[in-house]
mmCIF file of C-alpha atoms in Angstrom:
data_model
loop_
_atom_site.group_PDB
_atom_site.id
_atom_site.type_symbol
_atom_site.label_atom_id
_atom_site.label_comp_id
_atom_site.label_asym_id
_atom_site.label_seq_id
_atom_site.Cartn_x
_atom_site.Cartn_y
_atom_site.Cartn_z
ATOM 1 C CA VAL A 7 34.074 39.672 -90.417
ATOM 2 C CA ASN A 8 33.881 38.871 -86.757
ATOM 3 C CA LEU A 9 30.305 37.800 -86.644
ATOM 4 C CA ASN A 10 29.598 34.371 -85.279
ATOM 5 C CA ALA A 11 26.628 32.679 -86.961
ATOM 6 C CA PHE A 12 25.468 31.021 -83.668
ATOM 7 C CA GLU A 13 25.401 34.400 -81.939
ATOM 8 C CA ILE A 14 23.191 35.693 -84.749
ATOM 9 C CA ILE A 15 20.929 32.730 -84.483
ATOM 10 C CA SER A 16 20.551 33.218 -80.792
ATOM 11 C CA LEU A 17 18.864 36.521 -81.402
ATOM 12 C CA SER A 18 15.761 34.647 -82.552
ATOM 13 C CA ALA A 19 12.622 35.277 -80.617
ATOM 14 C CA GLY A 20 12.192 31.513 -80.557
ATOM 15 C CA PHE A 21 14.935 31.246 -77.951
ATOM 16 C CA ASP A 22 13.259 33.651 -75.539
ATOM 17 C CA LEU A 23 11.309 31.393 -73.213
ATOM 18 C CA SER A 24 10.474 34.210 -70.811
ATOM 19 C CA GLY A 25 7.000 34.404 -72.468
ATOM 20 C CA LEU A 26 6.154 31.199 -70.637
ATOM 21 C CA PHE A 27 6.327 32.992 -67.346
ATOM 22 C CA GLU A 28 4.360 36.076 -68.214
ATOM 23 C CA GLU A 29 0.881 36.305 -66.897
ATOM 24 C CA SER A 30 -1.827 36.878 -69.494
ATOM 25 C CA ASP A 31 -5.111 38.272 -68.345
ATOM 26 C CA ASP A 32 -7.187 37.205 -71.285
ATOM 27 C CA MET B 2 8.941 9.602 -43.156
ATOM 28 C CA GLY B 3 7.121 12.762 -43.646
ATOM 29 C CA CYS B 4 3.441 13.221 -42.984
ATOM 30 C CA PHE B 5 1.669 15.830 -44.941
ATOM 31 C CA HIS B 6 -1.673 16.805 -46.127
ATOM 32 C CA SER B 7 -1.922 16.770 -49.846
ATOM 33 C CA LYS B 8 -4.500 19.052 -51.341
ATOM 34 C CA ILE B 9 -6.968 17.107 -53.348
ATOM 35 C CA THR B 10 -6.061 18.125 -56.787
ATOM 36 C CA LYS B 11 -6.758 16.386 -60.109
ATOM 37 C CA HIS B 12 -3.430 15.621 -61.534
ATOM 38 C CA THR B 13 -2.715 15.593 -65.196
ATOM 39 C CA PRO B 14 -1.853 12.334 -67.015
ATOM 40 C CA GLY B 15 1.897 12.905 -67.027
ATOM 41 C CA TYR B 16 2.045 14.208 -63.483
ATOM 42 C CA GLU B 17 5.031 13.219 -61.465
ATOM 43 C CA ASP B 18 5.802 13.562 -57.792
ATOM 44 C CA PRO B 19 7.461 16.967 -57.099
ATOM 45 C CA THR B 20 9.869 15.399 -54.614
ATOM 46 C CA ILE B 21 11.235 13.170 -57.347
ATOM 47 C CA LEU B 22 11.439 15.936 -59.851
ATOM 48 C CA ALA B 23 13.110 18.225 -57.395
ATOM 49 C CA ALA B 24 15.759 15.499 -56.693
ATOM 50 C CA GLU B 25 16.488 15.181 -60.340
ATOM 51 C CA THR B 26 16.593 18.883 -61.246
ATOM 52 C CA PRO B 27 17.986 22.145 -59.676
ATOM 53 C CA PHE B 28 14.487 22.993 -58.466
ATOM 54 C CA THR B 29 13.229 22.731 -54.960
ATOM 55 C CA VAL B 30 9.897 20.980 -54.202
ATOM 56 C CA SER B 31 8.158 24.314 -53.834
ATOM 57 C CA GLU B 32 9.491 25.445 -57.151
ATOM 58 C CA VAL B 33 8.314 22.287 -58.868
ATOM 59 C CA GLU B 34 4.897 22.939 -57.307
ATOM 60 C CA ALA B 35 4.991 26.524 -58.656
ATOM 61 C CA LEU B 36 5.905 25.088 -62.053
ATOM 62 C CA TYR B 37 2.946 22.778 -61.816
ATOM 63 C CA GLU B 38 0.632 25.788 -61.532
ATOM 64 C CA LEU B 39 2.371 27.306 -64.505
ATOM 65 C CA PHE B 40 2.130 24.069 -66.368
ATOM 66 C CA LYS B 41 -1.602 23.744 -65.724
ATOM 67 C CA LYS B 42 -2.203 27.215 -66.933
ATOM 68 C CA ILE B 43 -0.320 26.680 -70.254
ATOM 69 C CA SER B 44 -1.680 23.131 -70.794
ATOM 70 C CA SER B 45 -5.259 24.266 -70.481
ATOM 71 C CA SER B 46 -5.021 27.272 -72.710
ATOM 72 C CA ILE B 47 -6.436 25.621 -75.835
ATOM 73 C CA ILE B 48 -7.122 21.966 -75.066
ATOM 74 C CA ASP B 49 -7.793 21.287 -71.416
ATOM 75 C CA ASP B 50 -6.133 17.928 -71.269
ATOM 76 C CA GLY B 51 -3.245 18.511 -68.955
ATOM 77 C CA LEU B 52 -0.688 18.289 -71.705
ATOM 78 C CA ILE B 53 1.055 21.067 -73.565
ATOM 79 C CA HIS B 54 0.442 20.904 -77.297
ATOM 80 C CA LYS B 55 2.643 22.735 -79.694
ATOM 81 C CA GLU B 56 0.012 25.459 -80.342
ATOM 82 C CA GLU B 57 -0.217 26.048 -76.610
ATOM 83 C CA PHE B 58 3.554 26.403 -76.395
ATOM 84 C CA GLN B 59 3.479 28.937 -79.183
ATOM 85 C CA LEU B 60 0.592 30.739 -77.597
ATOM 86 C CA ALA B 61 2.452 31.000 -74.278
ATOM 87 C CA LEU B 62 5.655 32.121 -75.897
ATOM 88 C CA PHE B 63 4.304 34.526 -78.469
ATOM 89 C CA ARG B 64 0.710 35.295 -77.390
ATOM 90 C CA ASN B 65 -0.184 33.918 -80.746
ATOM 91 C CA ARG B 66 -1.017 30.280 -81.468
ATOM 92 C CA ASN B 67 -0.139 30.536 -85.125
ATOM 93 C CA ARG B 68 3.183 32.115 -84.840
ATOM 94 C CA ARG B 69 5.634 29.400 -85.848
ATOM 95 C CA ASN B 70 9.339 29.717 -85.413
ATOM 96 C CA LEU B 71 12.084 27.193 -86.227
ATOM 97 C CA PHE B 72 13.758 27.532 -82.855
ATOM 98 C CA SER B 73 10.611 27.395 -80.732
ATOM 99 C CA ASP B 74 9.614 24.313 -82.742
ATOM 100 C CA ARG B 75 13.003 22.747 -81.948
ATOM 101 C CA ILE B 76 12.749 23.625 -78.294
ATOM 102 C CA PHE B 77 9.296 22.083 -78.157
ATOM 103 C CA ASP B 78 10.660 18.878 -79.824
ATOM 104 C CA LEU B 79 13.517 18.696 -77.319
ATOM 105 C CA PHE B 80 11.164 19.159 -74.369
ATOM 106 C CA ASP B 81 9.042 16.393 -75.802
ATOM 107 C CA TYR B 82 11.438 13.590 -74.813
ATOM 108 C CA LYS B 83 8.831 10.907 -75.544
ATOM 109 C CA ARG B 84 8.264 12.235 -79.044
ATOM 110 C CA ASN B 85 4.446 12.011 -78.644
ATOM 111 C CA GLU B 86 3.894 15.542 -79.694
ATOM 112 C CA VAL B 87 2.923 16.843 -76.317
ATOM 113 C CA ILE B 88 4.868 18.019 -73.327
ATOM 114 C CA GLU B 89 4.035 16.295 -70.090
ATOM 115 C CA PHE B 90 4.678 17.738 -66.652
ATOM 116 C CA GLY B 91 7.785 15.751 -65.973
ATOM 117 C CA GLU B 92 9.180 16.682 -69.364
ATOM 118 C CA PHE B 93 8.382 20.302 -68.728
ATOM 119 C CA VAL B 94 10.208 20.390 -65.388
ATOM 120 C CA ARG B 95 13.238 18.382 -66.461
ATOM 121 C CA SER B 96 13.663 20.463 -69.595
ATOM 122 C CA LEU B 97 13.275 23.783 -67.832
ATOM 123 C CA GLY B 98 15.783 22.515 -65.311
ATOM 124 C CA VAL B 99 18.463 22.808 -68.023
ATOM 125 C CA PHE B 100 17.605 26.550 -68.154
ATOM 126 C CA HIS B 101 17.974 27.044 -64.428
ATOM 127 C CA PRO B 102 20.908 29.274 -63.497
ATOM 128 C CA ASN B 103 22.272 26.483 -61.278
ATOM 129 C CA ALA B 104 22.044 23.836 -63.879
ATOM 130 C CA PRO B 105 25.430 22.343 -64.977
ATOM 131 C CA VAL B 106 27.000 24.224 -67.869
ATOM 132 C CA SER B 107 27.563 20.863 -69.563
ATOM 133 C CA ASP B 108 23.801 20.251 -69.627
ATOM 134 C CA LYS B 109 23.301 23.656 -71.317
ATOM 135 C CA VAL B 110 26.029 22.978 -73.831
ATOM 136 C CA ALA B 111 24.515 19.552 -74.676
ATOM 137 C CA PHE B 112 21.054 21.019 -74.970
ATOM 138 C CA ALA B 113 22.251 23.795 -77.314
ATOM 139 C CA PHE B 114 23.995 21.146 -79.422
ATOM 140 C CA ARG B 115 20.861 19.097 -79.783
ATOM 141 C CA LEU B 116 18.915 22.212 -80.649
ATOM 142 C CA TYR B 117 21.248 23.090 -83.498
ATOM 143 C CA ASP B 118 21.539 19.529 -84.760
ATOM 144 C CA LEU B 119 18.396 20.041 -86.790
ATOM 145 C CA ARG B 120 18.435 16.551 -88.401
ATOM 146 C CA ASN B 121 19.513 14.746 -85.303
ATOM 147 C CA THR B 122 22.549 13.254 -86.928
ATOM 148 C CA GLY B 123 24.811 13.840 -83.954
ATOM 149 C CA TYR B 124 26.600 16.591 -85.743
ATOM 150 C CA ILE B 125 25.950 20.277 -86.570
ATOM 151 C CA GLU B 126 26.427 20.443 -90.365
ATOM 152 C CA ARG B 127 27.212 23.465 -92.494
ATOM 153 C CA GLU B 128 23.887 23.272 -94.253
ATOM 154 C CA GLU B 129 22.028 23.284 -90.897
ATOM 155 C CA LEU B 130 23.889 26.315 -89.780
ATOM 156 C CA ARG B 131 23.126 28.100 -92.989
ATOM 157 C CA GLU B 132 19.477 27.046 -92.736
ATOM 158 C CA MET B 133 19.243 28.481 -89.226
ATOM 159 C CA VAL B 134 20.795 31.804 -90.132
ATOM 160 C CA LEU B 135 18.356 32.073 -93.089
ATOM 161 C CA ALA B 136 15.448 31.257 -90.798
ATOM 162 C CA LEU B 137 16.463 34.003 -88.405
ATOM 163 C CA LEU B 138 16.750 36.461 -91.245
ATOM 164 C CA HIS B 139 13.371 35.371 -92.511
ATOM 165 C CA GLU B 140 11.706 36.022 -89.173
ATOM 166 C CA SER B 141 13.417 39.407 -88.692
ATOM 167 C CA ASP B 142 13.557 42.366 -90.932
ATOM 168 C CA LEU B 143 17.329 42.077 -91.226
ATOM 169 C CA VAL B 144 18.464 41.868 -94.810
ATOM 170 C CA LEU B 145 21.901 40.390 -95.493
ATOM 171 C CA SER B 146 23.137 39.413 -98.886
ATOM 172 C CA GLU B 147 23.535 35.721 -99.694
ATOM 173 C CA ASP B 148 27.291 36.283 -100.058
ATOM 174 C CA PHE B 149 27.392 37.793 -96.613
ATOM 175 C CA VAL B 150 25.497 34.908 -95.060
ATOM 176 C CA GLU B 151 27.888 32.433 -96.749
ATOM 177 C CA MET B 152 30.830 34.349 -95.427
ATOM 178 C CA ILE B 153 29.501 34.363 -91.886
ATOM 179 C CA VAL B 154 28.696 30.597 -92.012
ATOM 180 C CA ASP B 155 32.126 29.793 -93.505
ATOM 181 C CA LYS B 156 33.912 31.864 -90.869
ATOM 182 C CA THR B 157 31.961 30.293 -88.016
ATOM 183 C CA PHE B 158 32.526 26.857 -89.416
ATOM 184 C CA SER B 159 36.227 27.266 -89.863
ATOM 185 C CA ASP B 160 36.432 28.480 -86.187
ATOM 186 C CA ALA B 161 34.329 25.628 -84.797
ATOM 187 C CA ASP B 162 35.203 22.670 -86.994
ATOM 188 C CA THR B 163 38.684 22.277 -85.723
ATOM 189 C CA LYS B 164 39.015 18.762 -87.173
ATOM 190 C CA GLY B 165 38.095 20.129 -90.575
ATOM 191 C CA ASP B 166 35.749 17.312 -91.537
ATOM 192 C CA GLY B 167 32.880 19.630 -92.509
ATOM 193 C CA ARG B 168 30.783 19.118 -89.399
ATOM 194 C CA ILE B 169 30.776 20.113 -85.814
ATOM 195 C CA ASP B 170 30.863 17.236 -83.279
ATOM 196 C CA PRO B 171 29.929 17.516 -79.665
ATOM 197 C CA ASP B 172 33.552 17.873 -78.597
ATOM 198 C CA GLU B 173 34.200 20.644 -81.044
ATOM 199 C CA TRP B 174 30.966 22.305 -79.951
ATOM 200 C CA LYS B 175 31.977 22.129 -76.336
ATOM 201 C CA GLU B 176 35.375 23.649 -77.124
ATOM 202 C CA PHE B 177 33.822 26.320 -79.289
ATOM 203 C CA VAL B 178 31.388 27.285 -76.506
ATOM 204 C CA SER B 179 34.193 27.552 -74.033
ATOM 205 C CA ARG B 180 35.820 30.031 -76.274
ATOM 206 C CA ASN B 181 32.460 31.872 -76.859
ATOM 207 C CA PRO B 182 30.447 31.546 -73.676
ATOM 208 C CA SER B 183 27.855 33.948 -74.896
ATOM 209 C CA LEU B 184 26.582 31.146 -77.077
ATOM 210 C CA ILE B 185 24.801 29.513 -74.156
ATOM 211 C CA LYS B 186 23.571 32.737 -72.648
ATOM 212 C CA ASN B 187 20.028 31.946 -73.770
ATOM 213 C CA MET B 188 20.254 28.599 -72.065
ATOM 214 C CA THR B 189 19.805 30.375 -68.747
ATOM 215 C CA LEU B 190 16.538 31.873 -67.584
ATOM 216 C CA PRO B 191 16.973 34.030 -64.494
ATOM 217 C CA TYR B 192 13.198 33.715 -63.862
ATOM 218 C CA LEU B 193 13.798 30.123 -62.700
ATOM 219 C CA LYS B 194 16.260 31.151 -59.929
ATOM 220 C CA ASP B 195 13.333 31.619 -57.620
ATOM 221 C CA ILE B 196 10.155 31.080 -59.383
ATOM 222 C CA THR B 197 8.150 31.000 -56.174
ATOM 223 C CA LEU B 198 9.094 34.580 -55.432
ATOM 224 C CA ALA B 199 8.748 35.808 -58.942
ATOM 225 C CA PHE B 200 5.346 34.263 -59.345
ATOM 226 C CA PRO B 201 3.792 34.131 -55.891
ATOM 227 C CA SER B 202 0.350 33.627 -57.393
ATOM 228 C CA PHE B 203 1.458 30.194 -58.551
ATOM 229 C CA VAL B 204 2.505 29.046 -55.113
ATOM 230 C CA ILE B 205 0.061 26.715 -53.416
ATOM 231 C CA SER B 206 0.073 25.963 -49.834
ATOM 232 C CA SER B 207 2.231 22.932 -49.283
ATOM 233 C CA GLU B 208 3.459 21.228 -46.181
ATOM 234 C CA VAL B 209 6.100 19.373 -47.996
ATOM 235 C CA GLU B 210 9.336 20.576 -46.681
ATOM 236 C CA ASP B 211 12.002 21.458 -49.216
ATOM 237 C CA SER B 212 14.913 19.202 -48.608
ATOM 238 C CA GLU B 213 17.336 22.024 -49.451
#
């Protein structure tokens, strides 16, 4: 198996900070 | 000595001078000011006290204040240097600075290490790695057998733990990342490269000259 556990972990949505920069119009 | 007109704005409790923050981070003064506008927006989304609470952080990230996630919790905790359960403006800027494309790779590597060192022991332990993989599986619809998870964790550990003492120390981590640079890919947010252009609505008129 060539999977790296850290690479798998980094797929988590919790790592995606781009939401901070998105405008919400609510 | 510069002479400038400062807009009369009510600054939040943890407000810090943008020129100081710019000097300590990869951001320019204008970018720090743009980040302040963003900070004000996030920090007033639930409790208008000029501080980012964990729920506000979750709300900004996921558009849902109740959506918890191990990794976003960890990131919040790392942003919260003072450990007072809120993120102040200075903490926000300094922490985001690590995610800037121009931030030193060593800062990104160190931040990722702290992120994965769930119990703050100074090491990434096998059990922590296993716990993180399971957390990811839990939040996704991905189904992997327990044996498969153990195999992935074992394989990763045997690659990273070069000293073979059952834990990954900062030096081993650094070396492992140098062999697997994709591991710190999510430590860079291209948005930050020029936040003033990407988010022009956040830019306020400023007569402070960027030093760079």
